[in-house]
Coordinates of C-alpha atoms in Angstrom, one line a residue:
M1301 CA 26.2 -46.5 19.0
S1302 CA 28.7 -47.5 16.3
T1303 CA 30.1 -44.6 14.2
L1304 CA 31.3 -44.5 10.7
F1305 CA 35.0 -45.0 10.0
P1306 CA 37.1 -43.4 8.7
Q1307 CA 35.6 -40.1 9.8
M1308 CA 34.7 -37.6 7.1
P1309 CA 35.3 -34.0 8.4
F1310 CA 32.5 -31.5 7.8
V1311 CA 33.7 -28.4 5.9
D1312 CA 32.1 -25.2 7.2
D1313 CA 31.2 -23.9 3.8
E1314 CA 29.1 -26.9 2.7
T1315 CA 25.5 -28.1 3.3
P1316 CA 24.5 -31.1 5.5
L1317 CA 23.3 -32.9 2.4
S1318 CA 26.7 -32.3 0.6
W1319 CA 28.4 -33.8 3.6
A1320 CA 26.1 -36.8 3.6
A1321 CA 26.7 -37.3 -0.1
R1322 CA 30.5 -37.2 0.4
Q1323 CA 30.2 -39.8 3.2
A1324 CA 28.2 -42.0 0.9
A1325 CA 30.9 -41.8 -1.8
L1326 CA 33.6 -42.5 0.8
H1327 CA 32.0 -45.4 2.6
T1328 CA 29.9 -47.1 -0.1
G1329 CA 31.0 -45.5 -3.4
G1330 CA 27.4 -45.0 -4.1
R1331 CA 24.5 -42.6 -3.9
V1332 CA 23.3 -40.7 -0.8
A1333 CA 19.7 -42.2 -0.6
P1334 CA 20.7 -45.9 0.0
F1335 CA 23.5 -44.8 2.3
L1336 CA 21.2 -42.8 4.6
T1337 CA 18.7 -45.8 4.5
D1338 CA 21.6 -48.1 5.6
I1339 CA 22.3 -45.9 8.7
G1340 CA 18.6 -45.6 9.6
L1341 CA 17.9 -42.1 8.1
S1342 CA 15.4 -40.8 5.5
L1343 CA 16.7 -38.7 2.6
P1344 CA 13.5 -36.6 2.5
D1345 CA 13.9 -35.8 6.2
V1346 CA 17.5 -34.7 5.8
A1347 CA 16.7 -32.8 2.6
R1348 CA 14.0 -30.9 4.6
G1349 CA 16.6 -30.1 7.2
E1350 CA 14.8 -31.7 10.1
D1351 CA 17.0 -31.1 13.1
G1352 CA 16.5 -34.5 14.5
S1353 CA 17.7 -36.2 11.3
V1354 CA 20.7 -34.0 10.9
R1355 CA 21.7 -34.6 14.6
R1356 CA 21.4 -38.4 14.1
L1357 CA 23.6 -38.1 11.0
C1358 CA 26.2 -36.3 13.1
E1359 CA 26.0 -39.0 15.7
K1360 CA 26.5 -41.7 13.1
A1361 CA 29.5 -39.8 11.7
G1362 CA 30.9 -39.2 15.2
Y1363 CA 30.9 -35.4 14.6
D1364 CA 29.9 -32.3 16.6
P1365 CA 26.5 -31.2 15.2
T1366 CA 27.0 -27.5 15.9
P1367 CA 28.7 -26.5 12.6
V1368 CA 26.5 -28.8 10.6
L1369 CA 23.3 -27.4 12.1
N1370 CA 24.7 -23.9 11.5
N1371 CA 24.5 -24.6 7.7
N1372 CA 21.2 -26.4 7.8
I1373 CA 18.4 -24.9 5.7
R1374 CA 15.2 -26.1 7.5
A1375 CA 11.7 -26.2 6.0
I1376 CA 9.3 -24.5 8.4
G1377 CA 6.1 -24.9 6.3
G1378 CA 4.1 -22.7 4.0
G1379 CA 6.9 -22.5 1.4
R1380 CA 9.1 -20.9 4.1
Y1381 CA 12.6 -21.9 5.2
Q1382 CA 15.0 -21.0 7.9
L1383 CA 18.8 -20.8 8.2
R1384 CA 20.2 -19.7 11.5
R1385 CA 17.7 -17.0 12.6
L1386 CA 16.7 -15.9 9.1
E1387 CA 13.5 -16.9 7.4
F1388 CA 12.9 -16.7 3.6
A1389 CA 10.7 -18.0 0.8
K1390 CA 11.6 -21.0 -1.3
E1391 CA 12.2 -18.5 -4.2
F1392 CA 15.1 -17.1 -2.3
T1393 CA 16.9 -20.4 -3.0
T1394 CA 17.8 -21.9 -6.3
G1395 CA 15.1 -24.6 -5.8
A1396 CA 15.7 -27.7 -7.9
C1397 CA 18.5 -26.0 -9.8
T1398 CA 22.0 -26.9 -8.6
R1399 CA 24.4 -24.0 -8.8
I1400 CA 28.1 -24.6 -9.0
C1401 CA 31.5 -23.1 -9.7
P1402 CA 33.3 -25.5 -12.0
V1403 CA 36.7 -24.2 -10.9
C1404 CA 35.9 -24.8 -7.3
L1405 CA 34.9 -28.4 -8.0
M1406 CA 38.1 -29.0 -10.0
E1407 CA 40.1 -27.8 -7.1
D1408 CA 38.1 -30.0 -4.7
R1409 CA 39.2 -33.1 -6.6
D1410 CA 42.9 -32.2 -7.1
G1411 CA 45.1 -34.5 -5.0
W1412 CA 42.3 -36.6 -3.6
R1413 CA 42.4 -40.4 -3.7
Y1414 CA 38.6 -40.5 -3.8
P1415 CA 37.5 -37.4 -5.9
Q1416 CA 33.8 -38.1 -5.5
A1417 CA 34.2 -37.8 -1.8
A1418 CA 35.9 -34.5 -2.2
I1419 CA 33.6 -32.4 -4.3
R1420 CA 31.2 -30.5 -2.0
H1421 CA 28.1 -28.3 -2.6
R1422 CA 28.7 -24.9 -1.0
L1423 CA 26.0 -23.4 1.2
I1424 CA 26.1 -20.0 -0.6
W1425 CA 25.4 -21.7 -3.9
R1426 CA 21.9 -22.5 -2.6
F1427 CA 20.8 -18.8 -2.8
N1428 CA 19.5 -17.2 -5.9
S1429 CA 21.3 -13.9 -5.5
V1430 CA 24.7 -15.6 -5.3
R1431 CA 25.8 -15.6 -8.9
T1432 CA 29.6 -15.0 -8.8
C1433 CA 32.2 -17.2 -7.2
P1434 CA 33.8 -15.1 -4.5
V1435 CA 37.1 -17.2 -4.8
H1436 CA 37.6 -17.2 -8.6
G1437 CA 35.3 -14.3 -9.8
V1438 CA 33.6 -16.4 -12.4
S1439 CA 29.8 -16.6 -12.9
L1440 CA 28.3 -19.6 -11.3
R1441 CA 26.7 -22.2 -13.6
D1442 CA 23.3 -23.8 -13.2
L1443 CA 22.8 -27.5 -13.5
R1444 CA 19.3 -29.0 -14.2
S1445 CA 19.2 -32.7 -14.3
G1446 CA 15.5 -33.3 -14.1
K1447 CA 16.1 -36.2 -11.8
S1448 CA 15.9 -36.9 -8.0
E1449 CA 19.3 -35.5 -7.4
S1450 CA 18.0 -32.1 -8.5
K1451 CA 16.2 -31.8 -5.1
T1452 CA 19.3 -33.0 -3.1
H1453 CA 21.9 -31.2 -5.1
E1454 CA 24.0 -34.4 -5.1
L1455 CA 27.0 -33.4 -7.1
Q1456 CA 28.3 -37.0 -7.2
A1457 CA 25.3 -37.9 -9.4
M1458 CA 26.0 -35.1 -11.8
S1459 CA 29.5 -35.9 -13.1
T1460 CA 28.5 -35.6 -16.8
L1461 CA 26.8 -32.2 -16.3
I1462 CA 29.7 -30.9 -14.3
G1463 CA 32.2 -32.1 -16.8
A1464 CA 30.4 -30.4 -19.6
E1465 CA 30.4 -27.1 -17.6
Q1466 CA 34.1 -27.5 -17.0
L1467 CA 34.7 -27.8 -20.8
R1468 CA 32.8 -24.6 -21.6
T1469 CA 34.8 -21.5 -22.4
P1470 CA 35.2 -19.7 -19.1
C1471 CA 33.6 -16.3 -18.9
G1472 CA 35.5 -13.2 -17.8
V1473 CA 36.3 -12.6 -14.2
R1474 CA 34.1 -10.1 -12.4
T1475 CA 33.8 -8.8 -8.9
V1476 CA 31.1 -10.0 -6.5
S1477 CA 28.1 -7.7 -6.6
P1478 CA 27.4 -5.6 -3.5
L1479 CA 24.0 -7.3 -3.3
Q1480 CA 25.7 -10.7 -3.1
T1481 CA 28.1 -9.4 -0.5
Y1482 CA 25.1 -8.1 1.5
T1483 CA 23.3 -11.4 1.2
V1484 CA 26.2 -13.6 2.3
G1485 CA 27.1 -11.1 5.1
R1486 CA 23.6 -11.0 6.5
L1487 CA 23.5 -14.8 6.5
E1488 CA 26.6 -14.7 8.6
G1489 CA 25.0 -12.2 11.0
Q1490 CA 26.6 -9.0 9.7
I1491 CA 24.9 -5.6 9.9
G1492 CA 24.0 -3.9 6.6
P1493 CA 21.9 -0.8 5.5
A1494 CA 19.1 -0.1 8.0
W1495 CA 16.2 -0.1 5.5
L1496 CA 17.2 -3.5 4.1
D1497 CA 18.0 -5.0 7.5
G1498 CA 14.5 -4.0 8.6
Q1499 CA 13.0 -6.5 6.1
N1500 CA 13.2 -10.2 5.7
I1501 CA 16.3 -11.1 3.7
D1502 CA 14.3 -12.4 0.7
Q1503 CA 12.2 -9.2 0.6
A1504 CA 15.4 -7.0 0.7
V1505 CA 17.1 -9.0 -2.1
R1506 CA 14.0 -9.2 -4.3
A1507 CA 13.3 -5.5 -4.0
T1508 CA 16.9 -4.6 -4.9
E1509 CA 16.8 -6.8 -8.0
M1510 CA 13.4 -5.6 -9.2
I1511 CA 14.3 -2.0 -8.8
G1512 CA 17.7 -2.7 -10.4
A1513 CA 16.0 -4.4 -13.3
L1514 CA 14.0 -1.3 -14.0
A1515 CA 17.1 0.8 -13.7
A1516 CA 19.3 -1.4 -15.9
F1517 CA 16.9 -2.6 -18.6
G1518 CA 14.0 -0.2 -18.6
P1519 CA 10.3 -0.7 -18.2
D1520 CA 9.8 -2.9 -21.3
K1521 CA 11.9 -5.8 -20.0
K1522 CA 9.9 -8.8 -18.7
A1523 CA 11.0 -10.9 -15.8
S1524 CA 10.6 -14.0 -18.0
E1525 CA 13.3 -12.6 -20.4
M1526 CA 15.9 -12.1 -17.7
T1527 CA 19.0 -14.4 -17.6
S1528 CA 21.1 -15.1 -14.6
D1529 CA 23.7 -12.5 -15.7
M1530 CA 20.9 -10.0 -16.2
W1531 CA 19.7 -10.5 -12.7
D1532 CA 23.3 -10.1 -11.5
A1533 CA 23.4 -6.8 -13.4
A1534 CA 20.1 -5.8 -11.9
G1535 CA 21.3 -6.4 -8.4
R1536 CA 24.3 -4.2 -9.1
A1537 CA 22.1 -1.4 -10.5
G1538 CA 19.6 -1.6 -7.7
W1539 CA 22.1 -1.5 -4.8
P1540 CA 23.1 2.2 -4.9
I1541 CA 19.4 3.0 -4.8
V1542 CA 18.0 0.7 -2.1
S1543 CA 21.1 0.8 0.2
L1544 CA 20.4 4.4 0.9
G1545 CA 16.9 3.7 2.2
A1546 CA 13.2 4.4 1.5
N1547 CA 13.6 8.1 0.6
E1548 CA 16.1 7.3 -2.1
V1549 CA 13.8 4.5 -3.4
R1550 CA 10.9 6.9 -3.4
D1551 CA 12.9 9.6 -5.3
Y1552 CA 14.1 7.1 -7.9
L1553 CA 10.5 5.8 -8.5
L1554 CA 9.3 9.4 -8.9
S1555 CA 12.0 10.0 -11.5
C1556 CA 10.8 6.9 -13.5
L1557 CA 7.3 8.4 -14.0
R1558 CA 6.9 10.5 -17.1
P1559 CA 5.4 14.0 -16.6
M1560 CA 1.6 13.8 -16.2
H1561 CA -0.5 15.4 -19.0
N1562 CA -4.1 16.2 -18.6
D1563 CA -5.2 13.5 -20.9
G1564 CA -6.2 10.6 -18.7
V1565 CA -4.7 8.0 -16.5
R1566 CA -1.0 7.5 -16.6
P1567 CA 0.0 4.0 -17.8
M1568 CA 1.8 1.9 -15.1
R1569 CA 4.1 0.6 -17.8
D1570 CA 6.6 3.3 -16.7
L1571 CA 7.5 1.0 -13.8
G1572 CA 7.7 -2.2 -15.9
M1573 CA 8.1 -5.5 -14.1
L1574 CA 8.4 -3.8 -10.7
Y1575 CA 4.7 -2.7 -10.9
T1576 CA 3.7 -6.1 -12.3
W1577 CA 5.4 -7.8 -9.4
L1578 CA 4.0 -5.6 -6.7
S1579 CA 0.5 -5.5 -8.2
A1580 CA 0.0 -9.2 -8.4
G1581 CA -3.6 -10.0 -7.3
R1582 CA -2.6 -12.6 -4.8
H1583 CA 0.7 -12.3 -3.1
S1584 CA 1.6 -15.6 -1.5
K1585 CA 4.7 -13.8 -0.3
D1586 CA 4.8 -10.4 1.3
P1587 CA 7.1 -8.2 -0.9
G1588 CA 7.9 -6.0 2.0
P1589 CA 7.9 -2.2 2.5
V1590 CA 8.8 -1.4 -1.1
R1591 CA 5.2 -2.0 -2.0
E1592 CA 4.1 0.7 0.4
V1593 CA 6.8 3.1 -0.9
L1594 CA 5.5 2.6 -4.5
R1595 CA 1.9 2.9 -3.3
E1596 CA 2.6 6.3 -1.8
V1597 CA 4.4 7.5 -5.0
L1598 CA 1.5 6.4 -7.1
I1599 CA -1.1 8.1 -4.9
E1600 CA 1.0 11.3 -5.1
T1601 CA 1.5 11.3 -8.8
T1602 CA -1.1 9.2 -10.6
P1603 CA -4.7 9.7 -11.4
L1604 CA -6.7 7.3 -9.3
R1605 CA -10.3 6.7 -8.2
K1606 CA -11.5 6.9 -4.7
G1607 CA -11.9 3.3 -3.5
Q1608 CA -9.7 1.9 -6.3
M1609 CA -7.6 -1.1 -5.3
L1610 CA -4.0 -0.1 -5.5
L1611 CA -1.2 -2.6 -4.6
G1612 CA -3.5 -4.6 -2.2
R1613 CA -5.5 -1.8 -0.6
P1614 CA -8.3 0.6 -1.6
V1615 CA -7.3 4.2 -2.1
A1616 CA -9.0 6.3 0.5
A1617 CA -7.8 9.8 -0.5
P1618 CA -6.3 10.0 -4.0
R1619 CA -4.5 13.1 -5.0
F1620 CA -5.1 13.2 -8.7
C1621 CA -8.4 12.2 -10.2
S1622 CA -10.2 12.4 -13.5
V1623 CA -13.4 14.5 -13.6
A1624 CA -15.4 11.3 -14.3
S1625 CA -14.0 9.5 -11.2
I1626 CA -14.6 12.6 -9.0
A1627 CA -18.1 13.0 -10.2
L1628 CA -18.8 9.3 -9.6
A1629 CA -17.3 9.3 -6.2
E1630 CA -19.0 12.5 -5.1
G1631 CA -22.4 12.0 -6.8
L1632 CA -22.0 15.2 -8.9
D1633 CA -23.0 16.0 -12.5
S1634 CA -19.7 16.1 -14.5
R1635 CA -20.7 19.2 -16.5
R1636 CA -21.4 21.1 -13.3
L1637 CA -18.2 19.8 -11.8
R1638 CA -16.1 20.9 -14.8
D1639 CA -17.6 24.4 -14.7
T1640 CA -17.0 24.7 -11.0
L1641 CA -13.4 23.5 -11.4
K1642 CA -12.9 26.2 -14.0
V1643 CA -14.1 28.8 -11.6
A1644 CA -11.6 27.5 -9.0
G1645 CA -8.8 27.8 -11.5
L1646 CA -8.2 24.0 -11.8
L1647 CA -9.3 23.8 -15.4
T1648 CA -8.8 26.2 -18.3
Q1649 CA -11.6 27.3 -20.5
H1650 CA -10.0 25.3 -23.3
E1651 CA -10.1 22.1 -21.2
V1652 CA -13.7 22.7 -20.2
D1653 CA -14.7 23.2 -23.9
Q1654 CA -13.3 19.7 -24.6
K1655 CA -16.1 18.3 -22.6
S1656 CA -13.9 15.4 -21.6
N1657 CA -14.4 13.5 -18.4
R1658 CA -10.9 12.2 -18.6
L1659 CA -9.5 15.6 -17.6
V1660 CA -7.4 15.3 -14.4
V1661 CA -7.2 17.7 -11.5
D1662 CA -5.5 17.7 -8.1
Y1663 CA -8.3 16.2 -5.9
T1664 CA -6.7 17.5 -2.7
V1665 CA -6.9 21.1 -4.0
A1666 CA -10.4 20.6 -5.3
Q1667 CA -11.7 18.8 -2.2
D1668 CA -13.0 21.8 -0.3
L1669 CA -14.7 23.2 -3.3
I1670 CA -16.2 19.8 -4.1
D1671 CA -17.6 19.7 -0.6
I1672 CA -19.2 23.1 -1.1
V1673 CA -20.6 22.1 -4.5
K1674 CA -22.1 18.9 -3.0
H1675 CA -23.8 20.8 -0.2
A1676 CA -24.7 24.1 -1.9
I1677 CA -28.4 24.7 -2.1
P1678 CA -30.0 27.6 -4.0
I1679 CA -32.2 29.8 -1.9
T1680 CA -35.1 29.1 -4.1
R1681 CA -34.8 25.4 -3.4
L1682 CA -34.1 26.0 0.3
Q1683 CA -37.5 27.7 0.6
D1684 CA -39.2 24.4 -0.2
V1685 CA -36.8 22.3 2.0
L1686 CA -37.4 24.5 5.1
G1687 CA -40.9 25.6 4.4
A1688 CA -39.7 29.1 4.7
S1689 CA -40.0 32.4 2.9
R1690 CA -37.0 34.1 1.3
L1691 CA -37.2 36.8 4.1
L1692 CA -37.1 34.0 6.8
I1693 CA -34.0 32.4 5.1
E1694 CA -32.2 35.8 5.1
I1695 CA -32.9 36.2 8.8
L1696 CA -31.6 32.6 9.4
L1697 CA -28.4 33.6 7.6
E1698 CA -28.2 36.8 9.6
I1699 CA -28.5 35.1 13.0
G1700 CA -26.0 32.4 12.0
Q1701 CA -28.3 29.4 11.8
L1702 CA -27.5 29.1 8.1
S1703 CA -24.3 30.2 6.2
R1704 CA -23.4 31.0 2.7
T1705 CA -20.8 29.1 0.8
Q1706 CA -17.4 30.3 1.9
V1707 CA -14.6 30.3 -0.7
P1708 CA -13.3 33.5 -2.3
Y1709 CA -13.8 32.5 -6.0
A1710 CA -17.3 31.1 -5.3
L1711 CA -18.7 34.6 -5.5
K1712 CA -17.9 34.5 -9.3
C1713 CA -20.5 31.9 -9.9
K1714 CA -23.9 30.7 -8.7
I1715 CA -22.3 28.7 -5.9
G1716 CA -21.4 32.0 -4.1
K1717 CA -25.1 32.8 -4.0
A1718 CA -26.1 29.5 -2.5
V1719 CA -26.5 28.3 1.1
D1720 CA -24.4 25.7 2.7
G1721 CA -26.8 22.8 3.0
R1722 CA -25.0 21.2 5.9
G1723 CA -26.9 23.7 8.2
V1724 CA -30.3 22.5 7.1
K1725 CA -30.3 19.2 8.8
P1726 CA -29.5 20.6 12.3
I1727 CA -32.4 23.2 11.9
L1728 CA -34.9 20.5 11.0
A1729 CA -33.6 18.3 13.8
F1730 CA -34.1 21.2 16.3
L1731 CA -37.7 21.6 15.2
D1732 CA -38.4 17.9 15.5
A1733 CA -36.9 17.8 19.0
N1734 CA -38.3 21.0 20.5
C1735 CA -41.6 21.5 18.7
P1736 CA -44.2 18.8 19.5
T1737 CA -46.7 17.8 16.7
V1738 CA -50.4 18.6 17.0
D1739 CA -53.3 17.9 14.7
E1740 CA -54.6 21.4 15.0
A1741 CA -53.2 24.7 16.3
P1742 CA -54.3 25.4 19.9
E1743 CA -56.9 28.2 20.2
G1744 CA -55.3 31.6 19.9
Y1745 CA -52.0 30.4 18.5
V1746 CA -50.6 32.1 15.4
H1747 CA -48.5 31.1 12.4
P1748 CA -45.7 33.8 12.6
F1749 CA -43.6 32.3 9.7
R1750 CA -46.1 32.2 6.9
K1751 CA -45.5 34.8 4.2
T1752 CA -45.3 38.3 5.5
G1753 CA -44.4 41.7 4.1
D1754 CA -40.7 42.5 3.9
T1755 CA -41.0 45.6 6.2
E1756 CA -38.6 46.6 8.9
K1757 CA -41.2 45.9 11.6
S1758 CA -42.1 42.3 10.3
R1759 CA -38.4 41.5 9.8
A1760 CA -37.5 42.6 13.3
R1761 CA -40.5 40.6 14.7
L1762 CA -39.4 37.4 12.9
K1763 CA -35.8 37.8 14.0
I1764 CA -36.9 38.1 17.7
I1765 CA -39.1 35.0 17.5
L1766 CA -36.3 33.0 15.9
E1767 CA -33.8 34.1 18.4
L1768 CA -36.1 33.3 21.4
M1769 CA -36.9 29.9 19.9
F1770 CA -33.3 28.8 19.1
L1771 CA -32.1 30.1 22.5
G1772 CA -34.7 27.9 24.1
H1773 CA -36.8 30.6 25.7
L1774 CA -40.0 29.9 23.8
K1775 CA -41.7 26.8 25.1
Q1776 CA -45.1 27.0 23.6
V1777 CA -44.1 26.2 20.0
F1778 CA -45.9 23.4 18.1
R1779 CA -45.9 21.9 14.6
V1780 CA -49.2 21.4 12.9
T1781 CA -49.7 18.2 11.1
G1782 CA -49.8 18.5 7.3
E1783 CA -47.4 21.4 7.1
H1784 CA -43.6 21.3 6.7
G1785 CA -40.7 23.1 8.3
F1786 CA -41.3 26.6 9.5
A1787 CA -44.6 26.8 7.8
A1788 CA -45.9 24.2 10.3
L1789 CA -45.0 26.2 13.4
V1790 CA -47.4 28.0 15.6
V1791 CA -46.6 30.0 18.7
D1792 CA -48.4 31.4 21.7
P1793 CA -48.7 35.2 21.3
N1794 CA -49.2 35.6 25.0
E1795 CA -45.8 34.0 25.7
M1796 CA -44.2 36.1 23.0
Q1797 CA -45.7 39.3 24.5
S1798 CA -44.3 38.4 28.0
F1799 CA -40.8 38.1 26.6
I1800 CA -41.2 41.4 24.7
E1801 CA -42.3 43.1 27.9
S1802 CA -39.5 41.5 30.0
P1803 CA -36.7 40.5 27.6
P1804 CA -34.5 37.5 28.7
P1805 CA -30.7 37.9 28.9
G1806 CA -28.4 36.8 26.0
L1807 CA -30.2 38.4 23.1
P1808 CA -28.3 40.6 20.5
Q1809 CA -28.4 44.3 21.3
D1810 CA -30.6 45.2 18.2
S1811 CA -33.2 42.8 19.5
Y1812 CA -33.4 44.6 22.8
F1813 CA -33.8 47.8 20.8
F1814 CA -36.8 46.5 18.9
M1815 CA -38.3 44.9 22.0
G1816 CA -38.0 48.1 24.0

C-alpha cells in the first residue's frame, strides 16, 4: 500500500482529525474532507472516531496507530462517547464549538514553512471543563463558525475567526482550576478523590460545577446566564466541597437550606439551578450519586408527602410533613389529627388554634402516635364491632386478647381510653375458623355472651369460658346465623361443666380458684 510523503508526524496532544487536517494542508493545501476522500476514507467516519477508519488513516500516513488511537474520541451510541477507557456524554465535550488558545496557535505557526500544516487542535480543548491554557494561563476562546468545520474542528478553515481572536485584548493570566487539573489527570489515568473517581467523569465534573455555581453565584443564578468564565469560577468554588466526598457535599447542601418555619413547604429555590438540574423530569443522562445525596438531604429537612415524587423516585418515608399531607396519606380527619399532635407535644395550642393544615411536624416522631390514632376504637363502638357487652370487652382486655392504646401521653385524651383496633381482626378470624355456623342453636346449648349482670360470679364465668375457648379446649362452640360476633356464639353447657369439674392445665390461677 502506498503511503503519503513526506510523512507528517502525529503530535501526542492533538486529535486524529487535527492530524488529518494538517496532512491535508501539507499534501494538497486544501480541506480535510476532499483529502480523506482522495485516500479512500470518509470524513464522517473519522469524525465519529471509528477505529477502522483511524487505523486506515495511520496506514496511509505510514504511522504507528497506537498514539493516534489513544487520542481518539469514539462515538459509542446513545449520545455517549469513549476516550481510552472512559465514557461520557456529548455535553462533556464542547460539541460544535471549537475551543482554542490563540497564543498556542501563534506559536504553532512560528518558523514553519507551511503554517496551515502546523496549527493543531489539542485534545484537551475538546472538553467543556478545560477553560484555561495550561501553558500560557489564558482563558481559552470559543469559535463558532456555523459551518461544516464546526463539527470537525478544522482550524485550517477558521483562519479569519482565529485571527480575530488573536487581535483581541488578552485577558489576565490565571492558574488552571483544580477541576480542570482533575479532568485532564483522569483522562490520563491518574487517581483522584475517591468519591469523584467512583462516578463517570462527566458526572463528577458536572456535579462539581453545579454545586460550585450555587456556592459562587447563589440560588438565583440560572444556568442560561452562565458564561464560560463563570463556569470556570463555579468549578473552582465546587472543588473544595466535592473533593472531600459525599459527607462534605451533604453538609454543604444542608447549610444552603434556610431554617424551616412551621408555615408550609420550603421552596426549593434555596438550591437554585442545582435542584433544577437534578429534578428534571426526564434525565437522558444519569447525573450520578449527587442526586441521591440531595434526595437524602431533602427528605431529612423538607416537608414532603408520602408517595411524592422526589428526584426520580417516590418518597416512602418522609420525615417532615404538613398536617394536610399526613391526614391524606393516613386517612385521618385533619382536625382530629391536629388535636392529637397537640397532645403529643408536636403542635402548640397557638398552632392548633390557627386551624391550618399547612402546619408541619416531624412525621417520624408522630408515626407511632398516628398508627395508634388510626387504629384506636372507642369501647362503645367496639361493642358493635364484636357483638359484645362492655363487661365482655373488659374481660378480653384483662386476658390479653385486646389491648388499650399504649403511649404515655395518650391517657391525657380520649385515645388513652380507646382500644387498639388491630386486635379486633384476629379475634373475629378466630371465631370464623373455630366456631362453625349453624342455622339454629343445638338443643340445650346456651348463649353465654349475651348481656349479663356485672357481678363477680358472672364475670368469673365469662372469663373462664373465654379462656377455655381461646386455648382451644372448648370444641362445641357454634355461631348462630343472623347474629354477629360474640352475640352469635352458643356453647354446650355439659362440655363446660366437664371442664369445671376437671380443669385442664394452662389456665391462670384465679380461674382454678373460681372453678374449684
